[in-house]
Tab-separated table of C-alpha atoms and ligand atoms in Angstrom:
chain	number	residue	atom	x	y	z
A	1	MET	CA	-20.483	9.414	-17.898
A	2	ASP	CA	-17.425	9.634	-15.674
A	3	THR	CA	-18.815	8.218	-12.446
A	4	ILE	CA	-16.813	6.341	-9.846
A	5	ALA	CA	-18.577	3.111	-10.815
A	6	ASN	CA	-17.626	3.687	-14.459
A	7	ASN	CA	-14.042	4.472	-13.542
A	8	LEU	CA	-13.810	1.299	-11.471
A	9	GLN	CA	-15.289	-0.714	-14.297
A	10	ARG	CA	-12.852	0.751	-16.813
A	11	ILE	CA	-9.820	0.167	-14.573
A	12	SER	CA	-10.902	-3.380	-13.907
A	13	GLU	CA	-11.096	-3.983	-17.665
A	14	GLU	CA	-7.661	-2.435	-18.082
A	15	ILE	CA	-6.224	-4.686	-15.376
A	16	ARG	CA	-7.775	-7.684	-17.109
A	17	SER	CA	-6.292	-6.781	-20.452
A	18	ILE	CA	-2.833	-6.094	-18.948
A	19	CYS	CA	-3.047	-9.502	-17.250
A	20	ASN	CA	-3.950	-11.180	-20.531
A	21	ARG	CA	-1.057	-9.478	-22.262
A	22	THR	CA	1.516	-10.252	-19.552
A	23	GLY	CA	0.443	-13.702	-18.418
A	24	ARG	CA	-0.648	-12.619	-14.945
A	25	ASN	CA	-3.787	-13.844	-13.154
A	26	PHE	CA	-6.445	-11.182	-12.745
A	27	SER	CA	-7.291	-12.551	-9.300
A	28	ASP	CA	-3.697	-12.010	-8.116
A	29	ILE	CA	-3.988	-8.219	-8.408
A	30	LYS	CA	-5.777	-6.320	-5.655
A	31	LEU	CA	-7.058	-2.858	-6.484
A	32	ILE	CA	-6.873	-0.361	-3.635
A	33	ALA	CA	-8.929	2.794	-4.134
A	34	VAL	CA	-6.999	5.746	-2.704
A	35	SER	CA	-9.487	8.269	-1.346
A	36	LYS	CA	-7.161	10.777	0.332
A	37	THR	CA	-8.534	14.361	0.262
A	38	LYS	CA	-11.868	13.007	-1.057
A	39	PRO	CA	-15.034	13.024	1.071
A	40	ALA	CA	-16.586	9.942	2.673
A	41	ILE	CA	-19.570	10.145	0.333
A	42	LEU	CA	-17.282	9.199	-2.559
A	43	VAL	CA	-15.911	6.252	-0.591
A	44	LYS	CA	-19.520	5.194	-0.077
A	45	GLU	CA	-20.059	5.447	-3.814
A	46	ALA	CA	-17.016	3.253	-4.466
A	47	CYS	CA	-18.211	0.768	-1.860
A	48	ASP	CA	-21.661	0.609	-3.452
A	49	ALA	CA	-19.923	-0.246	-6.715
A	50	GLY	CA	-18.217	-3.176	-4.988
A	51	GLN	CA	-14.845	-1.588	-4.179
A	52	LEU	CA	-14.025	-2.590	-0.591
A	53	ASP	CA	-10.273	-1.953	-0.331
A	54	ILE	CA	-9.700	1.701	0.502
A	55	GLY	CA	-6.367	3.509	0.942
A	56	GLU	CA	-5.727	6.607	3.036
A	57	SER	CA	-2.521	8.616	3.529
A	58	TYR	CA	-3.074	10.946	6.481
A	59	VAL	CA	-3.770	9.680	10.005
A	60	GLN	CA	-6.321	12.321	10.965
A	61	GLU	CA	-8.256	12.018	7.732
A	62	PHE	CA	-8.098	8.228	7.913
A	63	LEU	CA	-9.584	8.205	11.420
A	64	GLU	CA	-12.313	10.689	10.564
A	65	LYS	CA	-13.377	8.871	7.430
A	66	GLN	CA	-13.258	5.454	9.036
A	67	SER	CA	-15.506	6.564	11.878
A	68	SER	CA	-17.863	8.676	9.786
A	69	ASP	CA	-21.572	7.828	10.105
A	70	LEU	CA	-21.837	7.534	6.351
A	71	LEU	CA	-19.423	4.597	6.253
A	72	SER	CA	-20.265	2.872	9.499
A	73	GLY	CA	-21.206	-0.778	9.146
A	74	LEU	CA	-19.802	-1.102	5.625
A	75	PRO	CA	-17.449	-4.057	5.038
A	76	LEU	CA	-14.543	-1.817	4.008
A	77	ARG	CA	-10.909	-2.865	4.333
A	78	TRP	CA	-8.734	0.089	5.242
A	79	HIS	CA	-5.161	0.359	4.007
A	80	PHE	CA	-2.846	2.985	5.431
A	81	ILE	CA	-0.433	4.063	2.699
A	82	GLY	CA	1.055	7.399	3.834
A	83	HIS	CA	4.093	8.346	5.876
A	84	LEU	CA	3.520	7.315	9.487
A	85	GLN	CA	5.181	9.273	12.272
A	86	THR	CA	6.173	7.218	15.309
A	87	ASN	CA	3.927	9.257	17.609
A	88	LYS	CA	0.871	8.535	15.418
A	89	VAL	CA	1.331	4.773	15.353
A	90	LYS	CA	-0.856	4.293	18.432
A	91	ASP	CA	-3.776	6.028	16.716
A	92	ILE	CA	-4.136	3.487	13.926
A	93	VAL	CA	-3.143	0.210	15.607
A	94	GLY	CA	-5.920	-2.346	15.135
A	95	LYS	CA	-7.748	-0.181	12.583
A	96	THR	CA	-6.028	-1.244	9.364
A	97	CYS	CA	-6.084	-4.346	7.239
A	98	LEU	CA	-2.572	-3.468	6.046
A	99	ILE	CA	-0.062	-0.673	6.638
A	100	HIS	CA	1.915	-0.227	3.413
A	101	SER	CA	4.327	2.442	4.491
A	102	ILE	CA	6.601	1.450	7.351
A	103	ASP	CA	9.711	3.370	6.370
A	104	ARG	CA	11.994	2.972	9.388
A	105	LEU	CA	12.877	0.228	11.845
A	106	LYS	CA	11.919	2.592	14.650
A	107	THR	CA	8.327	2.833	13.385
A	108	ALA	CA	8.090	-0.956	13.167
A	109	GLU	CA	9.371	-1.235	16.737
A	110	GLU	CA	6.727	1.183	17.971
A	111	LEU	CA	4.056	-0.673	15.988
A	112	SER	CA	5.219	-3.941	17.552
A	113	LYS	CA	5.053	-2.496	21.045
A	114	ARG	CA	1.547	-1.074	20.567
A	115	ALA	CA	0.196	-4.170	18.800
A	116	SER	CA	1.523	-6.449	21.547
A	117	ARG	CA	0.016	-4.246	24.211
A	118	GLN	CA	-3.412	-4.342	22.498
A	119	ASN	CA	-3.171	-8.037	21.731
A	120	VAL	CA	-3.665	-7.591	17.998
A	121	THR	CA	-1.569	-8.704	15.040
A	122	VAL	CA	-0.806	-5.967	12.544
A	123	ASP	CA	0.117	-6.781	8.945
A	124	TYR	CA	2.500	-4.362	7.289
A	125	LEU	CA	4.798	-3.731	4.347
A	126	ILE	CA	8.162	-1.990	4.336
A	127	GLU	CA	8.376	0.994	2.001
A	128	ILE	CA	11.475	1.039	-0.164
A	129	ASN	CA	12.926	4.072	-1.889
A	130	THR	CA	13.674	2.370	-5.193
A	131	SER	CA	14.237	5.583	-7.164
A	132	GLY	CA	16.842	7.062	-4.849
A	133	GLU	CA	15.048	10.429	-4.950
A	134	THR	CA	15.905	12.282	-1.728
A	135	THR	CA	12.354	13.602	-1.371
A	136	LYS	CA	10.956	10.083	-0.983
A	137	PHE	CA	10.440	8.109	2.199
A	138	GLY	CA	11.552	4.507	2.535
A	139	LEU	CA	14.532	2.324	3.280
A	140	SER	CA	17.220	2.069	0.647
A	141	PRO	CA	17.612	-1.418	-0.843
A	142	LYS	CA	20.917	-1.764	0.976
A	143	GLU	CA	19.424	-0.799	4.339
A	144	LEU	CA	16.605	-3.283	3.854
A	145	LEU	CA	18.953	-6.196	3.352
A	146	SER	CA	21.107	-5.270	6.328
A	147	VAL	CA	18.325	-4.618	8.877
A	148	ALA	CA	15.743	-7.194	7.700
A	149	PRO	CA	16.482	-9.690	10.502
A	150	ARG	CA	15.504	-7.079	13.066
A	151	PHE	CA	12.104	-6.632	11.419
A	152	PHE	CA	11.516	-10.404	11.436
A	153	ASP	CA	12.109	-10.554	15.187
A	154	LEU	CA	9.380	-8.084	16.209
A	155	PRO	CA	6.337	-9.618	17.973
A	156	GLY	CA	2.736	-8.549	17.271
A	157	ILE	CA	3.389	-7.483	13.696
A	158	ARG	CA	3.730	-9.473	10.477
A	159	LEU	CA	5.785	-8.381	7.532
A	160	ARG	CA	3.841	-9.276	4.363
A	161	GLY	CA	5.974	-7.702	1.640
A	162	LEU	CA	7.257	-4.462	0.183
A	163	MET	CA	5.872	-1.204	-1.179
A	164	THR	CA	7.331	1.500	-3.395
A	165	ILE	CA	6.389	4.701	-5.184
A	166	ALA	CA	8.149	4.914	-8.533
A	167	SER	CA	9.587	8.066	-10.056
A	168	PRO	CA	7.109	10.094	-12.085
A	169	ASP	CA	9.089	9.243	-15.220
A	170	ARG	CA	7.421	6.172	-16.758
A	171	ASN	CA	10.698	5.313	-18.455
A	172	LYS	CA	12.274	4.693	-15.060
A	173	ALA	CA	9.354	3.004	-13.327
A	174	GLY	CA	9.888	-0.456	-14.822
A	175	LYS	CA	13.411	-0.726	-13.476
A	176	GLU	CA	12.285	0.446	-10.032
A	177	PHE	CA	9.411	-2.036	-9.873
A	178	ARG	CA	11.760	-4.821	-10.991
A	179	LEU	CA	14.126	-3.866	-8.188
A	180	LEU	CA	11.291	-4.142	-5.642
A	181	ALA	CA	10.386	-7.620	-6.929
A	182	GLU	CA	14.028	-8.678	-6.692
A	183	LEU	CA	14.282	-7.352	-3.150
A	184	LEU	CA	11.213	-9.344	-2.129
A	185	ASP	CA	12.899	-12.508	-3.420
A	186	ARG	CA	16.042	-11.735	-1.459
A	187	LEU	CA	13.970	-10.970	1.629
A	188	LYS	CA	12.222	-14.347	1.312
A	189	SER	CA	15.578	-16.099	1.277
A	190	LYS	CA	16.430	-14.478	4.629
A	191	SER	CA	13.022	-14.844	6.262
A	192	PRO	CA	12.141	-17.476	8.876
A	193	ASP	CA	8.634	-17.480	7.357
A	194	PRO	CA	8.921	-16.744	3.604
A	195	ALA	CA	5.347	-17.908	2.909
A	196	LEU	CA	4.108	-14.707	4.586
A	197	LEU	CA	5.977	-12.498	2.126
A	198	THR	CA	3.456	-12.415	-0.683
A	199	GLU	CA	2.807	-8.738	-1.399
A	200	LEU	CA	4.323	-6.227	-3.792
A	201	SER	CA	2.406	-2.958	-3.414
A	202	MET	CA	3.381	-0.984	-6.491
A	203	GLY	CA	1.657	0.936	-9.253
A	204	MET	CA	-0.500	4.088	-9.189
A	205	SER	CA	-2.832	5.748	-11.710
A	206	GLN	CA	-0.105	6.589	-14.159
A	207	ASP	CA	2.086	3.479	-13.969
A	208	PHE	CA	-0.016	0.518	-12.824
A	209	ASP	CA	0.276	-1.188	-16.205
A	210	ILE	CA	4.066	-1.306	-15.825
A	211	ALA	CA	3.768	-2.425	-12.193
A	212	ILE	CA	1.484	-5.344	-13.072
A	213	GLU	CA	3.896	-6.399	-15.758
A	214	GLU	CA	6.664	-6.433	-13.131
A	215	GLY	CA	4.762	-8.543	-10.610
A	216	SER	CA	2.632	-6.163	-8.542
A	217	THR	CA	0.013	-7.778	-6.281
A	218	MET	CA	-1.541	-4.515	-5.049
A	219	ILE	CA	-2.070	-1.373	-7.070
A	220	ARG	CA	-2.989	1.875	-5.308
A	221	ILE	CA	-5.172	4.053	-7.505
A	222	GLY	CA	-6.554	7.453	-6.593
A	223	THR	CA	-6.868	9.914	-9.468
A	224	ALA	CA	-8.160	7.445	-12.046
A	225	ILE	CA	-11.032	6.506	-9.708
A	226	PHE	CA	-11.910	9.684	-7.800
A	227	GLY	CA	-10.574	12.362	-10.162
A	228	SER	CA	-7.663	14.722	-9.643
A	229	ARG	CA	-6.902	16.193	-6.243
A	230	ALA	CA	-7.044	19.965	-5.840
B	301	PLP	C1	-1.863	9.338	-3.419
B	301	PLP	C2	-1.196	8.024	-3.431
B	301	PLP	C3	-1.527	7.048	-4.394
B	301	PLP	C4	-2.536	7.265	-5.519
B	301	PLP	O1	-1.969	8.084	-6.480
B	301	PLP	P1	-2.755	8.403	-7.866
B	301	PLP	O2	-1.676	8.932	-8.734
B	301	PLP	O3	-3.791	9.416	-7.542
B	301	PLP	O4	-3.319	7.138	-8.372
B	301	PLP	C5	-0.887	5.823	-4.325
B	301	PLP	N1	0.032	5.568	-3.363
B	301	PLP	C6	0.382	6.465	-2.438
B	301	PLP	C7	1.392	6.118	-1.421
B	301	PLP	C8	-0.213	7.719	-2.448
B	301	PLP	O5	0.143	8.617	-1.519
């Protein structure tokens, strides 16, 4: 039967076999279950099956789900993975284990200001538009390399790596993931604290095999766990 527990089990086996094939360590890949548009009861089901890392894309939905009675007290780790408007930053500060989708310096500056004010440290990734598609959020590779020092200087927040969404064409995804891995290396060479830069958040339901092959440390999977979104 196609239950969430079964889906998680199957994906975990797939990750293991991709790791075996590509020489990666299974324990170096974190699976994030993306529950956007899906009800809290399904997050509970995933949690009961041992899946604690949860990804959400919309601020309002994230806040509602996180504070829902059904999920209160569970040891979930919440990842924010959607586009974050500057004026919404204050709503999620201190409520995430990682923000994957900082796509402008201005958003990072606001995050820094709010985190400092609340005396918390917020871990985040910079989203990179590796495909060059104009519909996608994220810094261009060129922008990243030119403005990186300004991200490093911001107090209260810690840059942990990079995130990307590849083009839907699987034939292009490999090159885009490789670019993200290369950019992380170049970022490390500029960083005052390269040991912090450990994360490559890349790979979704339809391309996580390619992403793992190219060095992903976090895959964000929605459809293959929770079913298709209406
Ligand atoms: C929705 C979403 C995912 C999950 O996509 P699936 O194709 O359902 O696995 C991953 N990352 C981001 C940023 C998303 O918005």
